[in-house]
mmCIF file of C-alpha atoms in Angstrom:
data_model
loop_
_atom_site.group_PDB
_atom_site.id
_atom_site.type_symbol
_atom_site.label_atom_id
_atom_site.label_comp_id
_atom_site.label_asym_id
_atom_site.label_seq_id
_atom_site.Cartn_x
_atom_site.Cartn_y
_atom_site.Cartn_z
ATOM 1 C CA UNK A 1 114.742 92.151 99.834
ATOM 2 C CA UNK A 2 117.139 89.683 98.361
ATOM 3 C CA UNK A 3 117.216 88.905 94.665
ATOM 4 C CA UNK A 4 118.913 86.029 93.031
ATOM 5 C CA UNK A 5 120.705 88.058 90.377
ATOM 6 C CA UNK A 6 122.073 85.180 88.366
ATOM 7 C CA UNK A 7 120.832 85.006 84.833
ATOM 8 C CA UNK A 8 117.470 86.317 83.656
ATOM 9 C CA UNK A 9 114.181 86.319 85.492
ATOM 10 C CA UNK A 10 111.488 85.249 83.083
ATOM 11 C CA UNK A 11 112.395 88.091 80.754
ATOM 12 C CA UNK A 12 113.601 90.688 83.308
ATOM 13 C CA UNK A 13 117.279 91.602 83.068
ATOM 14 C CA UNK A 14 119.626 91.771 86.047
ATOM 15 C CA UNK A 15 120.680 95.306 85.217
ATOM 16 C CA UNK A 16 117.062 96.337 84.656
ATOM 17 C CA UNK A 17 115.933 94.998 88.041
ATOM 18 C CA UNK A 18 118.855 96.731 89.713
ATOM 19 C CA UNK A 19 117.820 100.039 88.118
ATOM 20 C CA UNK A 20 114.212 99.369 89.157
ATOM 21 C CA UNK A 21 115.280 99.007 92.789
ATOM 22 C CA UNK A 22 117.652 101.995 92.634
ATOM 23 C CA UNK A 23 114.971 104.331 91.230
ATOM 24 C CA UNK A 24 112.463 103.305 93.919
ATOM 25 C CA UNK A 25 115.094 103.803 96.617
ATOM 26 C CA UNK A 26 115.932 107.238 95.207
ATOM 27 C CA UNK A 27 112.342 108.387 95.766
ATOM 28 C CA UNK A 28 112.483 107.282 99.411
ATOM 29 C CA UNK A 29 115.937 108.781 99.949
ATOM 30 C CA UNK A 30 114.646 112.116 98.633
ATOM 31 C CA UNK A 31 112.534 112.404 101.789
ATOM 32 C CA UNK A 32 109.341 112.858 99.730
ATOM 33 C CA UNK A 33 108.120 109.236 100.055
ATOM 34 C CA UNK A 34 108.506 107.709 103.561
ATOM 35 C CA UNK A 35 108.163 104.117 102.339
ATOM 36 C CA UNK A 36 106.777 101.801 99.705
ATOM 37 C CA UNK A 37 106.014 98.203 98.793
ATOM 38 C CA UNK A 38 106.442 97.270 95.123
ATOM 39 C CA UNK A 39 105.525 93.894 93.628
ATOM 40 C CA UNK A 40 106.166 92.908 90.012
ATOM 41 C CA UNK A 41 105.579 89.558 88.403
ATOM 42 C CA UNK A 42 106.031 87.955 85.025
ATOM 43 C CA UNK A 43 105.297 84.322 84.362
ATOM 44 C CA UNK A 44 106.205 82.378 87.496
ATOM 45 C CA UNK A 45 108.621 85.010 88.799
ATOM 46 C CA UNK A 46 107.583 87.514 91.478
ATOM 47 C CA UNK A 47 109.837 90.271 92.848
ATOM 48 C CA UNK A 48 109.007 92.369 95.886
ATOM 49 C CA UNK A 49 110.799 95.496 97.056
ATOM 50 C CA UNK A 50 110.131 97.006 100.490
ATOM 51 C CA UNK A 51 111.829 100.372 100.948
ATOM 52 C CA UNK A 52 111.668 102.909 103.780
ATOM 53 C CA UNK A 53 109.445 103.316 106.789
ATOM 54 C CA UNK A 54 105.779 103.263 107.826
ATOM 55 C CA UNK A 55 106.012 106.869 109.105
ATOM 56 C CA UNK A 56 107.892 109.857 107.742
ATOM 57 C CA UNK A 57 109.365 110.469 111.210
ATOM 58 C CA UNK A 58 110.689 106.940 111.685
ATOM 59 C CA UNK A 59 108.963 103.961 113.239
ATOM 60 C CA UNK A 60 108.715 100.455 111.817
ATOM 61 C CA UNK A 61 110.080 99.558 108.371
ATOM 62 C CA UNK A 62 107.783 98.761 105.459
ATOM 63 C CA UNK A 63 107.045 95.032 105.138
ATOM 64 C CA UNK A 64 105.663 92.866 102.398
ATOM 65 C CA UNK A 65 102.425 92.447 104.403
ATOM 66 C CA UNK A 66 101.950 96.162 105.194
ATOM 67 C CA UNK A 67 98.312 97.190 104.705
ATOM 68 C CA UNK A 68 97.420 100.178 102.533
ATOM 69 C CA UNK A 69 94.323 102.258 101.839
ATOM 70 C CA UNK A 70 93.738 101.332 98.206
ATOM 71 C CA UNK A 71 91.657 104.441 97.378
ATOM 72 C CA UNK A 72 90.602 104.392 93.702
ATOM 73 C CA UNK A 73 92.501 101.171 93.039
ATOM 74 C CA UNK A 74 89.457 99.698 94.824
ATOM 75 C CA UNK A 75 87.516 100.232 91.586
ATOM 76 C CA UNK A 76 89.071 97.431 89.453
ATOM 77 C CA UNK A 77 88.554 94.950 92.323
ATOM 78 C CA UNK A 78 85.095 95.898 93.574
ATOM 79 C CA UNK A 79 83.652 95.692 90.029
ATOM 80 C CA UNK A 80 84.154 91.904 90.168
ATOM 81 C CA UNK A 81 81.072 91.631 92.392
ATOM 82 C CA UNK A 82 78.902 92.836 89.514
ATOM 83 C CA UNK A 83 80.653 90.505 87.056
ATOM 84 C CA UNK A 84 79.693 87.474 89.195
ATOM 85 C CA UNK A 85 76.058 88.597 88.944
ATOM 86 C CA UNK A 86 76.316 88.988 85.161
ATOM 87 C CA UNK A 87 77.793 85.487 84.885
ATOM 88 C CA UNK A 88 74.829 84.132 86.882
ATOM 89 C CA UNK A 89 72.221 86.159 84.939
ATOM 90 C CA UNK A 90 71.126 87.903 88.127
ATOM 91 C CA UNK A 91 71.980 91.133 86.257
ATOM 92 C CA UNK A 92 71.657 91.897 82.544
ATOM 93 C CA UNK A 93 73.655 94.694 80.940
ATOM 94 C CA UNK A 94 70.713 96.435 79.290
ATOM 95 C CA UNK A 95 68.138 96.070 82.050
ATOM 96 C CA UNK A 96 66.980 99.246 83.718
ATOM 97 C CA UNK A 97 68.403 99.620 87.229
ATOM 98 C CA UNK A 98 65.088 100.952 88.566
ATOM 99 C CA UNK A 99 63.912 97.614 89.974
ATOM 100 C CA UNK A 100 66.870 97.630 92.409
ATOM 101 C CA UNK A 101 67.598 101.360 92.549
ATOM 102 C CA UNK A 102 64.120 102.974 92.457
ATOM 103 C CA UNK A 103 65.688 106.238 93.651
ATOM 104 C CA UNK A 104 67.087 106.598 90.099
ATOM 105 C CA UNK A 105 63.742 106.259 88.282
ATOM 106 C CA UNK A 106 62.368 109.169 86.210
ATOM 107 C CA UNK A 107 65.575 111.195 86.053
ATOM 108 C CA UNK A 108 65.816 114.845 85.123
ATOM 109 C CA UNK A 109 68.919 116.031 83.238
ATOM 110 C CA UNK A 110 70.484 119.489 83.428
ATOM 111 C CA UNK A 111 70.017 121.557 80.283
ATOM 112 C CA UNK A 112 73.392 123.238 80.950
ATOM 113 C CA UNK A 113 76.189 121.830 83.065
ATOM 114 C CA UNK A 114 76.672 125.174 84.810
ATOM 115 C CA UNK A 115 72.946 125.912 85.029
ATOM 116 C CA UNK A 116 70.583 125.973 88.018
ATOM 117 C CA UNK A 117 69.522 122.572 89.370
ATOM 118 C CA UNK A 118 65.892 123.082 88.344
ATOM 119 C CA UNK A 119 66.658 123.930 84.698
ATOM 120 C CA UNK A 120 66.246 120.366 83.458
ATOM 121 C CA UNK A 121 64.699 118.137 80.814
ATOM 122 C CA UNK A 122 63.492 114.551 81.281
ATOM 123 C CA UNK A 123 66.022 111.796 80.668
ATOM 124 C CA UNK A 124 65.610 110.287 77.210
ATOM 125 C CA UNK A 125 65.680 106.761 78.617
ATOM 126 C CA UNK A 126 66.117 104.885 81.910
ATOM 127 C CA UNK A 127 69.564 104.224 83.403
ATOM 128 C CA UNK A 128 70.796 100.709 82.598
ATOM 129 C CA UNK A 129 73.180 98.322 84.323
ATOM 130 C CA UNK A 130 75.607 98.954 81.454
ATOM 131 C CA UNK A 131 75.536 102.710 82.144
ATOM 132 C CA UNK A 132 76.488 102.095 85.775
ATOM 133 C CA UNK A 133 79.249 99.563 84.998
ATOM 134 C CA UNK A 134 80.853 101.807 82.350
ATOM 135 C CA UNK A 135 80.643 104.982 84.503
ATOM 136 C CA UNK A 136 78.273 106.636 82.015
ATOM 137 C CA UNK A 137 75.008 106.800 84.004
ATOM 138 C CA UNK A 138 75.012 110.614 84.038
ATOM 139 C CA UNK A 139 76.600 111.783 87.311
ATOM 140 C CA UNK A 140 80.212 111.898 88.394
ATOM 141 C CA UNK A 141 83.105 113.828 89.839
ATOM 142 C CA UNK A 142 84.291 116.400 87.311
ATOM 143 C CA UNK A 143 87.173 118.478 88.609
ATOM 144 C CA UNK A 144 86.954 120.742 85.547
ATOM 145 C CA UNK A 145 83.559 122.170 86.624
ATOM 146 C CA UNK A 146 84.131 122.802 90.337
ATOM 147 C CA UNK A 147 81.968 125.638 91.618
ATOM 148 C CA UNK A 148 78.983 124.832 89.400
ATOM 149 C CA UNK A 149 75.632 124.363 91.179
ATOM 150 C CA UNK A 150 75.599 120.615 90.465
ATOM 151 C CA UNK A 151 79.125 119.978 91.789
ATOM 152 C CA UNK A 152 78.373 122.103 94.854
ATOM 153 C CA UNK A 153 75.250 119.987 95.429
ATOM 154 C CA UNK A 154 77.216 116.734 95.087
ATOM 155 C CA UNK A 155 79.560 117.917 97.852
ATOM 156 C CA UNK A 156 76.740 119.319 100.014
ATOM 157 C CA UNK A 157 74.876 115.996 99.865
ATOM 158 C CA UNK A 158 77.987 114.164 101.056
ATOM 159 C CA UNK A 159 77.805 111.448 98.394
ATOM 160 C CA UNK A 160 81.524 111.418 97.590
ATOM 161 C CA UNK A 161 84.351 110.107 99.784
ATOM 162 C CA UNK A 162 87.092 112.160 101.476
ATOM 163 C CA UNK A 163 84.803 114.921 102.736
ATOM 164 C CA UNK A 164 85.020 115.924 106.437
ATOM 165 C CA UNK A 165 81.889 113.845 107.117
ATOM 166 C CA UNK A 166 82.026 110.174 106.009
ATOM 167 C CA UNK A 167 79.378 108.960 103.555
ATOM 168 C CA UNK A 168 76.065 107.778 105.081
ATOM 169 C CA UNK A 169 74.775 104.194 104.941
ATOM 170 C CA UNK A 170 73.710 103.068 101.495
ATOM 171 C CA UNK A 171 69.934 103.662 101.639
ATOM 172 C CA UNK A 172 70.431 107.251 102.831
ATOM 173 C CA UNK A 173 73.198 107.657 100.244
ATOM 174 C CA UNK A 174 70.768 106.544 97.527
ATOM 175 C CA UNK A 175 68.069 108.883 98.833
ATOM 176 C CA UNK A 176 70.475 111.833 98.553
ATOM 177 C CA UNK A 177 71.656 110.736 95.116
ATOM 178 C CA UNK A 178 68.034 110.607 94.001
ATOM 179 C CA UNK A 179 67.523 114.286 94.867
ATOM 180 C CA UNK A 180 70.063 115.404 92.236
ATOM 181 C CA UNK A 181 69.506 115.880 88.513
ATOM 182 C CA UNK A 182 71.868 114.114 86.133
ATOM 183 C CA UNK A 183 74.658 116.124 84.529
ATOM 184 C CA UNK A 184 74.340 114.260 81.216
ATOM 185 C CA UNK A 185 71.866 111.938 79.544
ATOM 186 C CA UNK A 186 72.277 108.264 80.537
ATOM 187 C CA UNK A 187 75.018 106.666 78.434
ATOM 188 C CA UNK A 188 76.188 109.972 76.992
ATOM 189 C CA UNK A 189 79.456 110.690 78.782
ATOM 190 C CA UNK A 190 82.078 108.928 80.899
ATOM 191 C CA UNK A 191 82.302 110.386 84.416
ATOM 192 C CA UNK A 192 84.387 109.469 87.397
ATOM 193 C CA UNK A 193 83.748 107.924 90.826
ATOM 194 C CA UNK A 194 80.024 107.965 91.676
ATOM 195 C CA UNK A 195 79.297 104.989 89.387
ATOM 196 C CA UNK A 196 81.876 102.877 91.221
ATOM 197 C CA UNK A 197 80.153 103.462 94.559
ATOM 198 C CA UNK A 198 76.765 102.884 92.927
ATOM 199 C CA UNK A 199 77.947 99.440 91.718
ATOM 200 C CA UNK A 200 78.368 98.383 95.349
ATOM 201 C CA UNK A 201 74.812 99.429 96.236
ATOM 202 C CA UNK A 202 73.495 97.606 93.167
ATOM 203 C CA UNK A 203 75.319 94.378 94.100
ATOM 204 C CA UNK A 204 74.113 94.638 97.688
ATOM 205 C CA UNK A 205 70.489 95.111 96.693
ATOM 206 C CA UNK A 206 70.491 92.345 94.069
ATOM 207 C CA UNK A 207 72.066 89.837 96.474
ATOM 208 C CA UNK A 208 70.433 90.926 99.726
ATOM 209 C CA UNK A 209 73.904 90.886 101.318
ATOM 210 C CA UNK A 210 76.263 93.639 102.315
ATOM 211 C CA UNK A 211 78.633 94.482 99.464
ATOM 212 C CA UNK A 212 81.601 93.363 101.543
ATOM 213 C CA UNK A 213 80.104 89.991 102.503
ATOM 214 C CA UNK A 214 79.360 89.220 98.842
ATOM 215 C CA UNK A 215 82.859 90.257 97.721
ATOM 216 C CA UNK A 216 84.388 88.215 100.539
ATOM 217 C CA UNK A 217 82.385 85.105 99.668
ATOM 218 C CA UNK A 218 82.782 85.215 95.882
ATOM 219 C CA UNK A 219 86.103 87.043 95.261
ATOM 220 C CA UNK A 220 88.325 87.559 98.321
ATOM 221 C CA UNK A 221 88.126 84.124 99.980
ATOM 222 C CA UNK A 222 88.421 82.078 96.753
ATOM 223 C CA UNK A 223 91.507 84.139 95.816
ATOM 224 C CA UNK A 224 93.054 83.915 99.300
ATOM 225 C CA UNK A 225 92.779 87.722 99.713
ATOM 226 C CA UNK A 226 92.741 87.416 103.495
ATOM 227 C CA UNK A 227 93.775 91.017 104.188
ATOM 228 C CA UNK A 228 91.307 92.807 101.890
ATOM 229 C CA UNK A 229 88.224 94.584 103.235
ATOM 230 C CA UNK A 230 86.577 97.892 104.034
ATOM 231 C CA UNK A 231 88.229 98.293 107.435
ATOM 232 C CA UNK A 232 91.295 97.000 109.274
ATOM 233 C CA UNK A 233 90.616 94.842 112.375
ATOM 234 C CA UNK A 234 91.937 96.288 115.637
ATOM 235 C CA UNK A 235 94.576 93.575 116.049
ATOM 236 C CA UNK A 236 96.003 94.379 112.583
ATOM 237 C CA UNK A 237 96.111 98.182 112.784
ATOM 238 C CA UNK A 238 99.856 98.157 113.502
ATOM 239 C CA UNK A 239 100.281 97.006 109.868
ATOM 240 C CA UNK A 240 98.536 100.166 108.509
ATOM 241 C CA UNK A 241 100.701 103.293 108.112
ATOM 242 C CA UNK A 242 99.217 106.774 108.467
ATOM 243 C CA UNK A 243 98.074 108.342 105.200
ATOM 244 C CA UNK A 244 99.824 111.633 104.505
ATOM 245 C CA UNK A 245 98.461 114.506 102.434
ATOM 246 C CA UNK A 246 101.487 116.819 102.206
ATOM 247 C CA UNK A 247 100.902 120.567 102.060
ATOM 248 C CA UNK A 248 100.807 121.440 98.326
ATOM 249 C CA UNK A 249 102.745 124.663 98.920
ATOM 250 C CA UNK A 250 105.448 123.570 101.373
ATOM 251 C CA UNK A 251 105.492 119.781 100.939
ATOM 252 C CA UNK A 252 105.307 119.447 104.721
ATOM 253 C CA UNK A 253 103.908 116.071 105.795
ATOM 254 C CA UNK A 254 100.404 116.263 107.250
ATOM 255 C CA UNK A 255 98.548 113.207 108.505
ATOM 256 C CA UNK A 256 95.268 112.955 106.599
ATOM 257 C CA UNK A 257 94.188 109.666 108.184
ATOM 258 C CA UNK A 258 95.781 108.130 111.274
ATOM 259 C CA UNK A 259 95.769 104.329 111.552
ATOM 260 C CA UNK A 260 94.483 103.649 115.083
ATOM 261 C CA UNK A 261 91.758 106.315 115.140
ATOM 262 C CA UNK A 262 91.157 106.928 111.436
ATOM 263 C CA UNK A 263 88.457 106.096 108.914
ATOM 264 C CA UNK A 264 89.716 102.577 108.304
ATOM 265 C CA UNK A 265 89.866 101.537 111.970
ATOM 266 C CA UNK A 266 86.151 100.711 112.238
ATOM 267 C CA UNK A 267 83.577 99.331 109.764
ATOM 268 C CA UNK A 268 82.305 102.235 107.619
ATOM 269 C CA UNK A 269 78.631 103.103 107.274
ATOM 270 C CA UNK A 270 79.095 102.985 103.487
ATOM 271 C CA UNK A 271 81.131 100.222 101.825
ATOM 272 C CA UNK A 272 82.542 102.286 98.984
ATOM 273 C CA UNK A 273 83.513 100.313 95.889
ATOM 274 C CA UNK A 274 84.984 103.510 94.486
ATOM 275 C CA UNK A 275 87.697 103.863 97.096
ATOM 276 C CA UNK A 276 87.090 102.085 100.391
ATOM 277 C CA UNK A 277 89.244 98.954 100.330
ATOM 278 C CA UNK A 278 92.364 98.183 102.343
ATOM 279 C CA UNK A 279 94.716 95.514 101.041
ATOM 280 C CA UNK A 280 98.263 94.220 100.552
ATOM 281 C CA UNK A 281 100.548 93.771 97.573
ATOM 282 C CA UNK A 282 100.080 89.988 97.621
ATOM 283 C CA UNK A 283 96.276 90.164 97.795
ATOM 284 C CA UNK A 284 96.133 92.522 94.813
ATOM 285 C CA UNK A 285 98.644 90.380 92.969
ATOM 286 C CA UNK A 286 96.323 87.360 93.325
ATOM 287 C CA UNK A 287 93.431 89.379 91.889
ATOM 288 C CA UNK A 288 95.251 90.822 88.882
ATOM 289 C CA UNK A 289 96.909 87.474 88.129
ATOM 290 C CA UNK A 290 93.426 85.934 88.070
ATOM 291 C CA UNK A 291 92.400 88.534 85.457
ATOM 292 C CA UNK A 292 95.530 87.789 83.402
ATOM 293 C CA UNK A 293 94.624 84.097 83.687
ATOM 294 C CA UNK A 294 91.178 84.731 82.106
ATOM 295 C CA UNK A 295 89.282 84.317 85.388
ATOM 296 C CA UNK A 296 91.070 81.237 86.762
ATOM 297 C CA UNK A 297 92.950 80.969 90.064
ATOM 298 C CA UNK A 298 94.806 77.771 91.008
ATOM 299 C CA UNK A 299 92.449 75.663 88.952
ATOM 300 C CA UNK A 300 89.285 77.367 90.256
ATOM 301 C CA UNK A 301 87.139 79.592 88.071
ATOM 302 C CA UNK A 302 86.392 82.921 89.765
ATOM 303 C CA UNK A 303 84.962 84.777 86.742
ATOM 304 C CA UNK A 304 84.141 83.625 83.225
ATOM 305 C CA UNK A 305 86.591 84.439 80.458
ATOM 306 C CA UNK A 306 84.045 86.715 78.696
ATOM 307 C CA UNK A 307 83.396 88.601 81.958
ATOM 308 C CA UNK A 308 87.118 89.305 82.298
ATOM 309 C CA UNK A 309 87.324 90.342 78.640
ATOM 310 C CA UNK A 310 84.429 92.795 79.130
ATOM 311 C CA UNK A 311 86.062 94.337 82.206
ATOM 312 C CA UNK A 312 89.531 94.655 80.731
ATOM 313 C CA UNK A 313 88.840 95.958 77.211
ATOM 314 C CA UNK A 314 87.591 99.393 76.205
ATOM 315 C CA UNK A 315 83.822 99.799 76.565
ATOM 316 C CA UNK A 316 83.574 103.469 75.578
ATOM 317 C CA UNK A 317 82.282 104.752 72.254
ATOM 318 C CA UNK A 318 84.520 107.226 70.397
ATOM 319 C CA UNK A 319 82.381 110.103 71.741
ATOM 320 C CA UNK A 320 82.552 108.878 75.343
ATOM 321 C CA UNK A 321 86.257 108.189 74.978
ATOM 322 C CA UNK A 322 86.913 111.682 73.617
ATOM 323 C CA UNK A 323 85.503 113.187 76.821
ATOM 324 C CA UNK A 324 87.653 110.955 79.015
ATOM 325 C CA UNK A 325 90.769 111.633 76.918
ATOM 326 C CA UNK A 326 90.188 115.385 77.076
ATOM 327 C CA UNK A 327 89.842 115.213 80.866
ATOM 328 C CA UNK A 328 93.209 113.433 81.106
ATOM 329 C CA UNK A 329 95.362 115.368 78.657
ATOM 330 C CA UNK A 330 93.997 118.850 79.450
ATOM 331 C CA UNK A 331 94.345 118.411 83.207
ATOM 332 C CA UNK A 332 97.897 117.147 83.560
ATOM 333 C CA UNK A 333 98.593 120.082 85.892
ATOM 334 C CA UNK A 334 95.919 118.668 88.228
ATOM 335 C CA UNK A 335 96.538 114.933 87.727
ATOM 336 C CA UNK A 336 100.337 115.167 87.328
ATOM 337 C CA UNK A 337 99.960 113.088 84.161
ATOM 338 C CA UNK A 338 97.783 110.337 85.596
ATOM 339 C CA UNK A 339 94.899 108.902 83.612
ATOM 340 C CA UNK A 340 96.250 109.135 80.058
ATOM 341 C CA UNK A 341 95.262 105.687 78.822
ATOM 342 C CA UNK A 342 92.427 106.511 76.427
ATOM 343 C CA UNK A 343 89.881 103.865 77.277
ATOM 344 C CA UNK A 344 87.852 102.486 80.169
ATOM 345 C CA UNK A 345 86.398 99.033 80.639
ATOM 346 C CA UNK A 346 84.307 98.137 83.689
ATOM 347 C CA UNK A 347 85.847 99.686 86.806
ATOM 348 C CA UNK A 348 89.264 100.291 85.301
ATOM 349 C CA UNK A 349 91.310 102.105 82.706
ATOM 350 C CA UNK A 350 92.330 100.293 79.529
ATOM 351 C CA UNK A 351 95.163 101.521 77.334
ATOM 352 C CA UNK A 352 93.905 102.198 73.803
ATOM 353 C CA UNK A 353 96.952 104.086 72.546
ATOM 354 C CA UNK A 354 100.622 103.930 73.359
ATOM 355 C CA UNK A 355 101.629 107.139 75.122
ATOM 356 C CA UNK A 356 104.353 105.761 77.390
ATOM 357 C CA UNK A 357 106.251 102.518 78.047
ATOM 358 C CA UNK A 358 103.155 100.355 78.577
ATOM 359 C CA UNK A 359 101.501 98.669 75.571
ATOM 360 C CA UNK A 360 97.938 98.918 74.312
ATOM 361 C CA UNK A 361 95.787 96.531 76.356
ATOM 362 C CA UNK A 362 97.302 97.212 79.779
ATOM 363 C CA UNK A 363 94.491 97.538 82.366
ATOM 364 C CA UNK A 364 94.140 98.740 85.956
ATOM 365 C CA UNK A 365 94.022 102.027 87.825
ATOM 366 C CA UNK A 366 95.739 104.380 90.260
ATOM 367 C CA UNK A 367 94.679 105.682 93.661
ATOM 368 C CA UNK A 368 94.899 109.127 95.178
ATOM 369 C CA UNK A 369 96.487 107.595 98.289
ATOM 370 C CA UNK A 370 99.635 106.701 96.336
ATOM 371 C CA UNK A 371 98.659 103.307 94.901
ATOM 372 C CA UNK A 372 99.052 102.000 91.336
ATOM 373 C CA UNK A 373 97.871 98.578 90.152
ATOM 374 C CA UNK A 374 97.910 97.267 86.565
ATOM 375 C CA UNK A 375 98.265 94.086 84.568
ATOM 376 C CA UNK A 376 99.556 93.790 81.009
ATOM 377 C CA UNK A 377 98.321 90.813 78.963
ATOM 378 C CA UNK A 378 100.798 91.536 76.128
ATOM 379 C CA UNK A 379 103.853 90.885 78.310
ATOM 380 C CA UNK A 380 102.170 88.847 81.051
ATOM 381 C CA UNK A 381 103.171 91.439 83.662
ATOM 382 C CA UNK A 382 101.504 92.474 86.910
ATOM 383 C CA UNK A 383 102.686 95.526 88.854
ATOM 384 C CA UNK A 384 101.522 96.682 92.288
ATOM 385 C CA UNK A 385 102.970 99.870 93.835
ATOM 386 C CA UNK A 386 101.776 100.919 97.308
ATOM 387 C CA UNK A 387 102.753 103.997 99.325
ATOM 388 C CA UNK A 388 101.219 106.126 102.088
ATOM 389 C CA UNK A 389 101.468 109.553 100.405
ATOM 390 C CA UNK A 390 98.352 111.137 98.924
ATOM 391 C CA UNK A 391 98.396 112.969 95.594
ATOM 392 C CA UNK A 392 98.043 116.423 97.124
ATOM 393 C CA UNK A 393 101.592 116.822 95.742
ATOM 394 C CA UNK A 394 103.131 115.371 92.555
ATOM 395 C CA UNK A 395 105.643 113.132 94.378
ATOM 396 C CA UNK A 396 103.614 109.883 94.629
ATOM 397 C CA UNK A 397 102.494 110.219 90.986
ATOM 398 C CA UNK A 398 106.065 110.825 89.836
ATOM 399 C CA UNK A 399 106.976 107.650 91.737
ATOM 400 C CA UNK A 400 104.193 105.767 89.913
ATOM 401 C CA UNK A 401 105.440 106.902 86.508
ATOM 402 C CA UNK A 402 109.015 105.909 87.404
ATOM 403 C CA UNK A 403 107.831 102.550 88.776
ATOM 404 C CA UNK A 404 106.198 101.691 85.440
ATOM 405 C CA UNK A 405 109.040 103.062 83.325
ATOM 406 C CA UNK A 406 111.675 101.085 85.226
ATOM 407 C CA UNK A 407 109.511 97.955 85.266
ATOM 408 C CA UNK A 408 109.201 98.068 81.473
ATOM 409 C CA UNK A 409 112.848 98.954 80.859
ATOM 410 C CA UNK A 410 113.748 95.772 82.794
ATOM 411 C CA UNK A 411 112.079 93.544 80.187
ATOM 412 C CA UNK A 412 114.811 91.653 78.380
ATOM 413 C CA UNK A 413 113.414 89.443 75.630
#
């Protein structure tokens, strides 16, 4: 891309932006990252870098409008569907979810996390909307307890993404979810992933629409997010690179999901708010800028200011936060340092302590497909980093950390 490197850019320095570009290019030149699209904005200034290729063995160059599998960076966007319903009082935070999700009525809770699935006690109270939106309803992906009966059952039931078999349509998904006991009492502990997919089912059942059609009508179209959805239309598939999951031992590139024949080439049975979206740097920029702008986009209100504040500030109690913090800092060998923010709002991480270059209050999330999307209300910064390398190896996460470090070192005010 071309940059006008005369003077300062809304608080970014010339030398800092040059370093930013050089560090990104270094990752691609290493051979570990085939290509990337990086967008950063501050105030009215937006900078985009496109580096490298769509495929590791050549092919077309990366472009600003390249489509990416957003993976878990779907979470901060898909949650907006629920916020619309809160704004309209079609959902209330402390209502039981049973009227829409009867499969989750009368829950049983494991007495021991590693115990048999029938060694349970009744839930102390029903699951609420708040429990689902804060990822504390009692079930989730916990990579620290793999091999336990409950985690084995979660995988056997096929209710998480990225298994050999895609997830079933939402009513069957709910039926399977309803066969499992909870791992923790409702509201007790923050847990990853399953809540974010459950939000989509909740929105669909409250509205009587598919999750995607509601998101399109209320979020994507008003924001001009024309390239965002749960699959890529056939005539656009040339814009989607393959997704690589390199061999953890050798680093050899392996295609995990091909574009033309892969999981994102046709509409999925399950529209997964936890990881199913495809999008572009500019679409995600519009969304995160709307959050920075307290719910407004080009003079139109998309979400209320209080809805945005709820999403983007920490919602976890000290006890819930301790569990999330422990998961992050004691698993850096698994996460390569991802996830160390402290807090969680609705659908996204929120920084509650300063452990790196980003300030307290930064919000967003990362994706296992090599995506990283955050906004920072302290400095008015949005950053979107998109690659096609999955986190089976540390390389895409190292790139994410360097992206954020070099973005922040370029601030010059």
